[in-house]
Coordinates of C-alpha atoms in Angstrom, one line a residue:
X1 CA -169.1 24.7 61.3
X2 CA -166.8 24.5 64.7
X3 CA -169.6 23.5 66.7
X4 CA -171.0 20.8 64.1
X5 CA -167.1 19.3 63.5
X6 CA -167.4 19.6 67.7
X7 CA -170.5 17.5 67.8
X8 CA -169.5 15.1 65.5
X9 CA -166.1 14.1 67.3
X10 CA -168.3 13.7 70.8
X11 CA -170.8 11.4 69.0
X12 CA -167.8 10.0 67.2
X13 CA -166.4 9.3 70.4
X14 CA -169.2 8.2 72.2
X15 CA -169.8 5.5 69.6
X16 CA -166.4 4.4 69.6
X17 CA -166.2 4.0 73.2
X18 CA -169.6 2.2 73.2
X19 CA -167.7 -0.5 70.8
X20 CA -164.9 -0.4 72.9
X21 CA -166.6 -1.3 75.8
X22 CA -168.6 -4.1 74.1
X23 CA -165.6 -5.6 72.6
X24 CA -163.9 -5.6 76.3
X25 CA -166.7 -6.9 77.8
X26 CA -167.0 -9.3 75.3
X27 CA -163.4 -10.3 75.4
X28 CA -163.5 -10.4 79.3
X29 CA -166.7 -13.2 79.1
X30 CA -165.3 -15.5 76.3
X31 CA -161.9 -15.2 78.7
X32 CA -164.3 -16.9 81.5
X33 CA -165.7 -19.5 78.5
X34 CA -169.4 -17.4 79.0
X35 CA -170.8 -16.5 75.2
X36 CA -173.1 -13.9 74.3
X37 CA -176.2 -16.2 74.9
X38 CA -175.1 -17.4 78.0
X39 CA -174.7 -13.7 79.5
X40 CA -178.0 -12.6 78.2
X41 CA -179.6 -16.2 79.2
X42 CA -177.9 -15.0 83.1
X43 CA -179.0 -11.4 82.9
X44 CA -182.0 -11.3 81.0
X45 CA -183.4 -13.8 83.5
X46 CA -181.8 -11.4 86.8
X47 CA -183.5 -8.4 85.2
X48 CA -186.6 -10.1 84.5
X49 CA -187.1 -10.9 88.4
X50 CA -186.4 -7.7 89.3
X51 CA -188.7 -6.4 86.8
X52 CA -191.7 -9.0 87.2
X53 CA -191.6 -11.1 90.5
X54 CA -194.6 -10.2 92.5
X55 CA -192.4 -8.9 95.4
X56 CA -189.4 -6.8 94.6
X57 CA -186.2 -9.2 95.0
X58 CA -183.3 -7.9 96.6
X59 CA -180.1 -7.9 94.1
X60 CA -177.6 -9.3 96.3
X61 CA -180.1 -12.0 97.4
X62 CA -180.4 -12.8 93.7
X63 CA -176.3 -12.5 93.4
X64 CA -175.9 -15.0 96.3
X65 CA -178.5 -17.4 94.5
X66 CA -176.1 -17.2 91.1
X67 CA -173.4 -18.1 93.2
X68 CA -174.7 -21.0 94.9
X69 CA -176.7 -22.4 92.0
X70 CA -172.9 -22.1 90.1
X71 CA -170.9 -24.0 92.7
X72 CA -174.0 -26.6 93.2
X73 CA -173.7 -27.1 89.6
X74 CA -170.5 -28.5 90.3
X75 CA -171.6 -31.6 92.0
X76 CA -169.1 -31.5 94.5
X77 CA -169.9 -32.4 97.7
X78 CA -166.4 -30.1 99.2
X79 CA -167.4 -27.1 96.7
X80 CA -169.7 -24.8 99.1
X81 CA -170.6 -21.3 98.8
X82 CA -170.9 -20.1 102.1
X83 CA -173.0 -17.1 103.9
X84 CA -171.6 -14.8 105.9
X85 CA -172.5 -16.8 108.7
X86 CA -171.5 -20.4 107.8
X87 CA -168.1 -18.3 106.8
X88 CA -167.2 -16.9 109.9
X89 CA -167.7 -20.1 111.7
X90 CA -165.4 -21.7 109.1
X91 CA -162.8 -19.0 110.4
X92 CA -163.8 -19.4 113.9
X93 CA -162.9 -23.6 113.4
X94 CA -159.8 -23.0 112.0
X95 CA -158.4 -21.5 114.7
X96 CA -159.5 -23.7 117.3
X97 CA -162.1 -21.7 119.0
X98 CA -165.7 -21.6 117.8
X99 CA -169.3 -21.2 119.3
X100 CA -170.9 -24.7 119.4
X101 CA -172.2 -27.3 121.8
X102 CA -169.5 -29.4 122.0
X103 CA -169.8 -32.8 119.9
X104 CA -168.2 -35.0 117.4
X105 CA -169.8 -36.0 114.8
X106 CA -169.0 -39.0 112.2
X107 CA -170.9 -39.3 108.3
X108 CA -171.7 -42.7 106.8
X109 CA -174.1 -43.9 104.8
X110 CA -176.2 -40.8 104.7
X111 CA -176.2 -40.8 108.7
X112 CA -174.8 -38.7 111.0
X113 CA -173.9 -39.6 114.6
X114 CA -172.5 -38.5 117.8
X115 CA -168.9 -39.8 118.3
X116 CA -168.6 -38.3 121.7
X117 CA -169.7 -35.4 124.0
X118 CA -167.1 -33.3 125.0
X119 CA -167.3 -32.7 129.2
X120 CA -168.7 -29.7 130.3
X121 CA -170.0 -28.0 127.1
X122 CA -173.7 -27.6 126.4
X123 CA -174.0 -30.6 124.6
X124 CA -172.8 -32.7 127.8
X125 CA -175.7 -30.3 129.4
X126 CA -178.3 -31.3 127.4
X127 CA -177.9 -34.8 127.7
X128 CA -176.8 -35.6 124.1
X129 CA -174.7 -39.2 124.3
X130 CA -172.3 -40.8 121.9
X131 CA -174.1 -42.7 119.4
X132 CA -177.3 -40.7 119.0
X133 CA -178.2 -40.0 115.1
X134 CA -179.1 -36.5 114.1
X135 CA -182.1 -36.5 112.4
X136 CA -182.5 -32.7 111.7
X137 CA -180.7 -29.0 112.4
X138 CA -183.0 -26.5 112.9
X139 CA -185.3 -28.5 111.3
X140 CA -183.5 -29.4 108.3
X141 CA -183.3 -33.1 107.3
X142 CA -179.5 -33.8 107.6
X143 CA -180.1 -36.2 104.4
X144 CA -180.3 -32.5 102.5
X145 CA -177.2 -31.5 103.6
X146 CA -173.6 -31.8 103.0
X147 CA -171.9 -32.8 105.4
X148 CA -169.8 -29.8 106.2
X149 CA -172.8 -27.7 106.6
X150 CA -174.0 -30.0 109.2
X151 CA -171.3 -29.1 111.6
X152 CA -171.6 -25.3 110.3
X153 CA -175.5 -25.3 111.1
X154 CA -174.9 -26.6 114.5
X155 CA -172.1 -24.1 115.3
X156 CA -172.9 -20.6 115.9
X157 CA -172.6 -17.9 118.0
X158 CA -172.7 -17.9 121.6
X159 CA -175.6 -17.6 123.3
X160 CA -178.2 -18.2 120.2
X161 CA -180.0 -22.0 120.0
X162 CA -179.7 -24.5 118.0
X163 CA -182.9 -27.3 117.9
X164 CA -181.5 -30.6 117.0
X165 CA -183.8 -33.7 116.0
X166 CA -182.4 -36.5 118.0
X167 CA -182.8 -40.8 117.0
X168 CA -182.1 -42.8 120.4
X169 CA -183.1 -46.4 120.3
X170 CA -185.8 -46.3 118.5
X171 CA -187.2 -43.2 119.3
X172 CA -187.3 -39.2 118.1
X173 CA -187.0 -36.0 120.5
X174 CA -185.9 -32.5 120.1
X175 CA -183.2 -30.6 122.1
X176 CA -183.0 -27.3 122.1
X177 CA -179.4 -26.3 123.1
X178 CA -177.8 -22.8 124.1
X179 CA -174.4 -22.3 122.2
X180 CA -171.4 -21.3 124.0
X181 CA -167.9 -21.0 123.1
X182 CA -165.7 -24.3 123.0
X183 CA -162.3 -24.3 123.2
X184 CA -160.5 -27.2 121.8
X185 CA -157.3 -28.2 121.4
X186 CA -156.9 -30.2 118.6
X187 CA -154.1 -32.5 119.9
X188 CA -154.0 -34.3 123.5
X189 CA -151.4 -36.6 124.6
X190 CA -150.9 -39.4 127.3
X191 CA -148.1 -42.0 127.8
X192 CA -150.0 -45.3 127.7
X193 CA -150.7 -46.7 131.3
X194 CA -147.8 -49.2 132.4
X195 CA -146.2 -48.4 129.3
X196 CA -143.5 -46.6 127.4
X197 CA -145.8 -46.1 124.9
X198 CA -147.0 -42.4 123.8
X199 CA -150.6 -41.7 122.6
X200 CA -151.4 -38.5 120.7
X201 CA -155.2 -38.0 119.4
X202 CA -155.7 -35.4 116.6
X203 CA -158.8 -34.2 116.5
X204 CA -158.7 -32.0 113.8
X205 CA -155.9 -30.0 111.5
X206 CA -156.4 -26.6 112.5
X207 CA -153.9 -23.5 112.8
X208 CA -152.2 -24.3 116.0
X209 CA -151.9 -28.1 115.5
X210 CA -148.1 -28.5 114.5
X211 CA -147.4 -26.3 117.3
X212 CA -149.6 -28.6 119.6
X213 CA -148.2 -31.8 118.2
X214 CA -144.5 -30.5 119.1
X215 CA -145.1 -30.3 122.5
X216 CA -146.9 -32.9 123.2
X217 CA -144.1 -35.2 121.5
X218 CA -141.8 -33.1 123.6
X219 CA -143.5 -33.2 127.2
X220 CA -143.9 -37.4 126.2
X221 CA -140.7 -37.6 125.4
X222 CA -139.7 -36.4 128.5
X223 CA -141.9 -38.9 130.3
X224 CA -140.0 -42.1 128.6
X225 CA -141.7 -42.7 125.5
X226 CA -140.3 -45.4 123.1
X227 CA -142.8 -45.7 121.0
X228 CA -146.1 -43.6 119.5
X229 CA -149.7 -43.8 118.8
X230 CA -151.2 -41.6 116.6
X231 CA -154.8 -41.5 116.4
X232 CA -156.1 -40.0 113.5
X233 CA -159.8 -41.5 114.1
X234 CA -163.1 -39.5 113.5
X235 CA -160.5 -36.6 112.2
X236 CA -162.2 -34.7 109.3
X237 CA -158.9 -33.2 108.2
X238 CA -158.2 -29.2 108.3
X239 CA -155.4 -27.3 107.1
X240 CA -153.0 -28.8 104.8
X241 CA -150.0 -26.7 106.2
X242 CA -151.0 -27.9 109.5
X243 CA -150.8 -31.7 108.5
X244 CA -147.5 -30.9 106.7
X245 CA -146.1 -29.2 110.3
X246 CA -147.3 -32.5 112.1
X247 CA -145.5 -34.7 109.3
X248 CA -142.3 -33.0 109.4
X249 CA -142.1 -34.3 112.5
X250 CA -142.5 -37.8 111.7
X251 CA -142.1 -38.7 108.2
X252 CA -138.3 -39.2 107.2
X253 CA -136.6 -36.8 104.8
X254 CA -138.8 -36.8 101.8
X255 CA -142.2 -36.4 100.2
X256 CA -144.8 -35.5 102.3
X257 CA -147.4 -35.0 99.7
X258 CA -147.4 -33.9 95.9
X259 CA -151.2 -31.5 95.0
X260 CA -151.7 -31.5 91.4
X261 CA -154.1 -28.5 89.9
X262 CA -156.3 -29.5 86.9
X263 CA -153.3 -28.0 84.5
X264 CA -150.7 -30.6 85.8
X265 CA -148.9 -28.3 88.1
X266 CA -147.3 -29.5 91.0
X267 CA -146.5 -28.4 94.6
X268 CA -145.0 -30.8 96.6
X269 CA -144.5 -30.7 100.7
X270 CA -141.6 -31.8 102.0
X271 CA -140.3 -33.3 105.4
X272 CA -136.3 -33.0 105.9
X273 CA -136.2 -35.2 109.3
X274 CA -133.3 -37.1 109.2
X275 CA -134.9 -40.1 110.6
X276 CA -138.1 -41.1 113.0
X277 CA -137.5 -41.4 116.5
X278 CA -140.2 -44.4 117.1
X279 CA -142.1 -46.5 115.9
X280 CA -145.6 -45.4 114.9
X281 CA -149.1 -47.2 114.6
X282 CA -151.3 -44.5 113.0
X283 CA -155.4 -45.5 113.8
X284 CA -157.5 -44.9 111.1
X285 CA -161.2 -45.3 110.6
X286 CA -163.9 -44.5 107.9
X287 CA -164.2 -40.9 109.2
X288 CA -160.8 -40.5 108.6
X289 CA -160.4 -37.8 106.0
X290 CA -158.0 -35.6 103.6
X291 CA -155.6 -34.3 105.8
X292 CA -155.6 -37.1 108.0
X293 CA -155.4 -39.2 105.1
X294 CA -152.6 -37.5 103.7
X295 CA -150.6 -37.7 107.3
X296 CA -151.7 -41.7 107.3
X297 CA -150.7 -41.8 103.4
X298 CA -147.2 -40.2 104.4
X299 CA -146.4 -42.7 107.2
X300 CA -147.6 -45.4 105.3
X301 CA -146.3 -44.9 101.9
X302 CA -142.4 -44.3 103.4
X303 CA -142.5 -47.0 106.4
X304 CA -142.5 -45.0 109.0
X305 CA -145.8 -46.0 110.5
X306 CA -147.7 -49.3 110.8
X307 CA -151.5 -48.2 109.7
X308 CA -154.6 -49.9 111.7
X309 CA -158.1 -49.6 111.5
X310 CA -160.6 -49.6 108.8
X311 CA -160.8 -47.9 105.5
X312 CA -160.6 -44.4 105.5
X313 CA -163.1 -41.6 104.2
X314 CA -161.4 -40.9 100.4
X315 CA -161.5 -37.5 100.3
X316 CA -158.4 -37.0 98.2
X317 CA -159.3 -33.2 97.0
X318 CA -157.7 -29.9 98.1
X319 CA -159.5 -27.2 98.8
X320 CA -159.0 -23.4 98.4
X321 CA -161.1 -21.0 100.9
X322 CA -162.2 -17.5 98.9
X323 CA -163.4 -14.7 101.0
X324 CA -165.8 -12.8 99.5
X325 CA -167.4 -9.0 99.1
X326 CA -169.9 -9.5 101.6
X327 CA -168.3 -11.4 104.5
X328 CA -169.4 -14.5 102.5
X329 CA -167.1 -17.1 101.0
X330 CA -166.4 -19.7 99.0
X331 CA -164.6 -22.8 99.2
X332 CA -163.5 -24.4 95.9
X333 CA -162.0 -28.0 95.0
X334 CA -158.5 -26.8 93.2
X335 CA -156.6 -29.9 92.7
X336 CA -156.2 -33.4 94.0
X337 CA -153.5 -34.6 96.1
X338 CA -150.8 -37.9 95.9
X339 CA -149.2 -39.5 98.3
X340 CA -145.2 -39.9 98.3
X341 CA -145.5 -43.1 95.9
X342 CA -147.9 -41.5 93.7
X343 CA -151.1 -42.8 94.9
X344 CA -154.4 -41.2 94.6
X345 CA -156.6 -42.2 97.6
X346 CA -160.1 -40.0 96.0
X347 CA -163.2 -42.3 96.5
X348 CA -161.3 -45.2 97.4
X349 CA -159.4 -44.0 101.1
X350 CA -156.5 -45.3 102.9
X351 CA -156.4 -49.1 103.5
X352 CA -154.8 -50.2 106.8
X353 CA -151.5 -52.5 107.1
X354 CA -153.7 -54.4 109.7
X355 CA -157.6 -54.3 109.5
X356 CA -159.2 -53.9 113.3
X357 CA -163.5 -53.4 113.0
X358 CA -165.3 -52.0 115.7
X359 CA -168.2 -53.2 116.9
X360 CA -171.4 -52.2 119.2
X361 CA -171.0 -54.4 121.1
X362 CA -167.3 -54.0 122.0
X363 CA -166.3 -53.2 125.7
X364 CA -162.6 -51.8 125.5
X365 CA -161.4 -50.0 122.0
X366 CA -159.9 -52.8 120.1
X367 CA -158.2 -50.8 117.7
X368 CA -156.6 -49.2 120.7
X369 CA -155.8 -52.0 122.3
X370 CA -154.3 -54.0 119.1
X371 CA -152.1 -50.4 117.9
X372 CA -150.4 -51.3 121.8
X373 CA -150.6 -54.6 121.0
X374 CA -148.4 -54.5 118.0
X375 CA -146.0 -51.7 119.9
X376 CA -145.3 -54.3 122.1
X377 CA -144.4 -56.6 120.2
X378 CA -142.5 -54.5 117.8
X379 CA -140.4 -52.6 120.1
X380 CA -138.0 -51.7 118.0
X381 CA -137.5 -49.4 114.5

């Protein structure tokens, strides 16, 4: 009679737990907005494959699929899942050092072109010039990617080759380049020949940039600067608490920029400088985008820079980089950012105090030469 009462409470337990675990795992995909048909939809079709496909699938390849088919989904062009590979590179950006061959690259229009060749890096090597299209990465279309994984497909690490399809006047060739490491600093500064006037280039927001931007205002300002350009051309933004650390420095006590998350919650960035030291022109162009935008959209919004150029990208979006199990990662649009009056730039991009278009056929940088121009003119704050 023991052993039967004994058997009964196992088996009563066993069943119970079984219900329990159903109704948590139930509970757990209605807390994710996924119903029973949508999980067994998801599953069935996983086990399926595994069970059927002619060659047997390997479960984290199928995983990794999921993933990317989820965030593709999304339609999103700054929502990527990311490899391990493509993710390390990510990292390796960020913080300024990275294997690659040593270009910058600008996206319009479904192109994407050479900007400039940095000196002595592989790219300079294999004769790659400013204003060549690429065509193809490895023999991917660049009109199938996003732009982000263009730059990811052409970095890598040292030592391994990358094939780029090359369009130069008229005409298509392949290059196959060696990576090697590149070693950027993101900021570079110069006081304007037979001038007063300072010149800072951002390339890029990465980790190290409000650090770089301090002394290079610093070392300039011990040169006799009275005034500052900032160019903020062909920059494809970075880190937001990088753009913040450049802004402190010269947006007045204030805003900086407000991000807004999809509930209405906001964080807002701050600058507490009593007052700018110069006057600013800000350059801006089409490949201006998000951080750099935001920095622009700072300046602009509280007076403390003159804005000239052309329109900027419009990538008003933050996002939010999630590492992974697998040395993959994922990077995820979490909110959308505003600019100290309010202003959402998303789609539509920064518009400049004083338009300047480039042109081919240009022979100095005009939007250079007018951001002196109007220094010179305006001398004072």
């Amino acid at each position: 009679m023991n052993r039967k009462k004994l058997i009964s409470i196992v088996l009563l337990s066993a069943f119970l737990g079984s219900v329990l675990t159903v109704f948590v795992a139930g509970a757990f995909l209605r807390s994710m907005g996924l119903y029973a048909d949508d999980a067994l939809r998801l599953f069935g079709v996983m086990k399926f494959i595994q069970a059927r496909y002619v060659n047997a699938p390997d479960a984290t390849a199928l995983v990794d699929g999921a993933i990317d088919g989820m965030v593709a989904s999304l339609d999103d062009p700054h929502s990527i899942y990311m490899p391990p590979a493509m993710f390390k590179e990510l990292r390796q950006h960020t913080e300024g050092s990275f294997g690659g061959i040593g270009v910058t690259m600008g996206f319009k229009d479904n192109n994407v072109k050479i900007i400039s060749v940095l000196e002595g890096t592989p790219g300079e090597a294999a004769g790659l010039r400013a204003g060549d299209e690429i065509l193809a990465v490895d023999g991917t279309p660049t009109s199938e990617l996003q732009n982000e994984e263009v730059a990811l497909r052409i970095r890598g690490e040292a030592g391994t080759q990358v094939v780029l399809r090359i369009l130069r006047d008229g005409a298509e060739q392949e290059y196959t380049i060696t990576r090697d490491i590149i070693q950027v600093a993101s900021v570079r500064g110069v006081l304007v020949e037979g001038t007063t006037i300072g010149y800072i280039r951002i390339g890029s927001f990465a980790e190290h940039t409000g650090e770089e931007f301090a002394a290079e205002m610093n070392r300039l300002a011990g040169e006799g600067m009275t005034a500052l350009i900032i160019d903020l051309r062909e920059n494809p933004g970075g880190l937001i608490t990088s753009c913040a650390a450049v802004a402190e420095q010269v947006v007045p006590e204030g805003r900086i920029v407000s991000v807004i998350d999809r509930d209405g919650d906001e964080e807002v960035y701050y600058s507490s400088l009593d007052e700018r030291k110069y006057p600013i022109v800000v350059l801006i162009d089409e490949n201006s985008a998000s951080a750099s935008e935001i920095l622009a959209g700072a300046l602009q919004d509280t007076g403390a820079g003159t804005i000239i150029g052309t329109t900027s990208y419009g990538k008003g979006s933050v996002q939010a980089v999630l590492p992974l199990f697998h040395e993959d990662g994922l990077k995820l649009t979490i909110a959308k950012y505003l600019t100290p009056n309010g202003r959402s730039i998303d789609g539509t991009g920064i518009t400049p105090d004083i338009t300047v278009e480039r042109s081919p056929s240009d022979t100095t940088d005009v939007q250079f030469e007018a951001a002196k121009q109007y220094l010179i003119e305006h001398p004072s704050l």
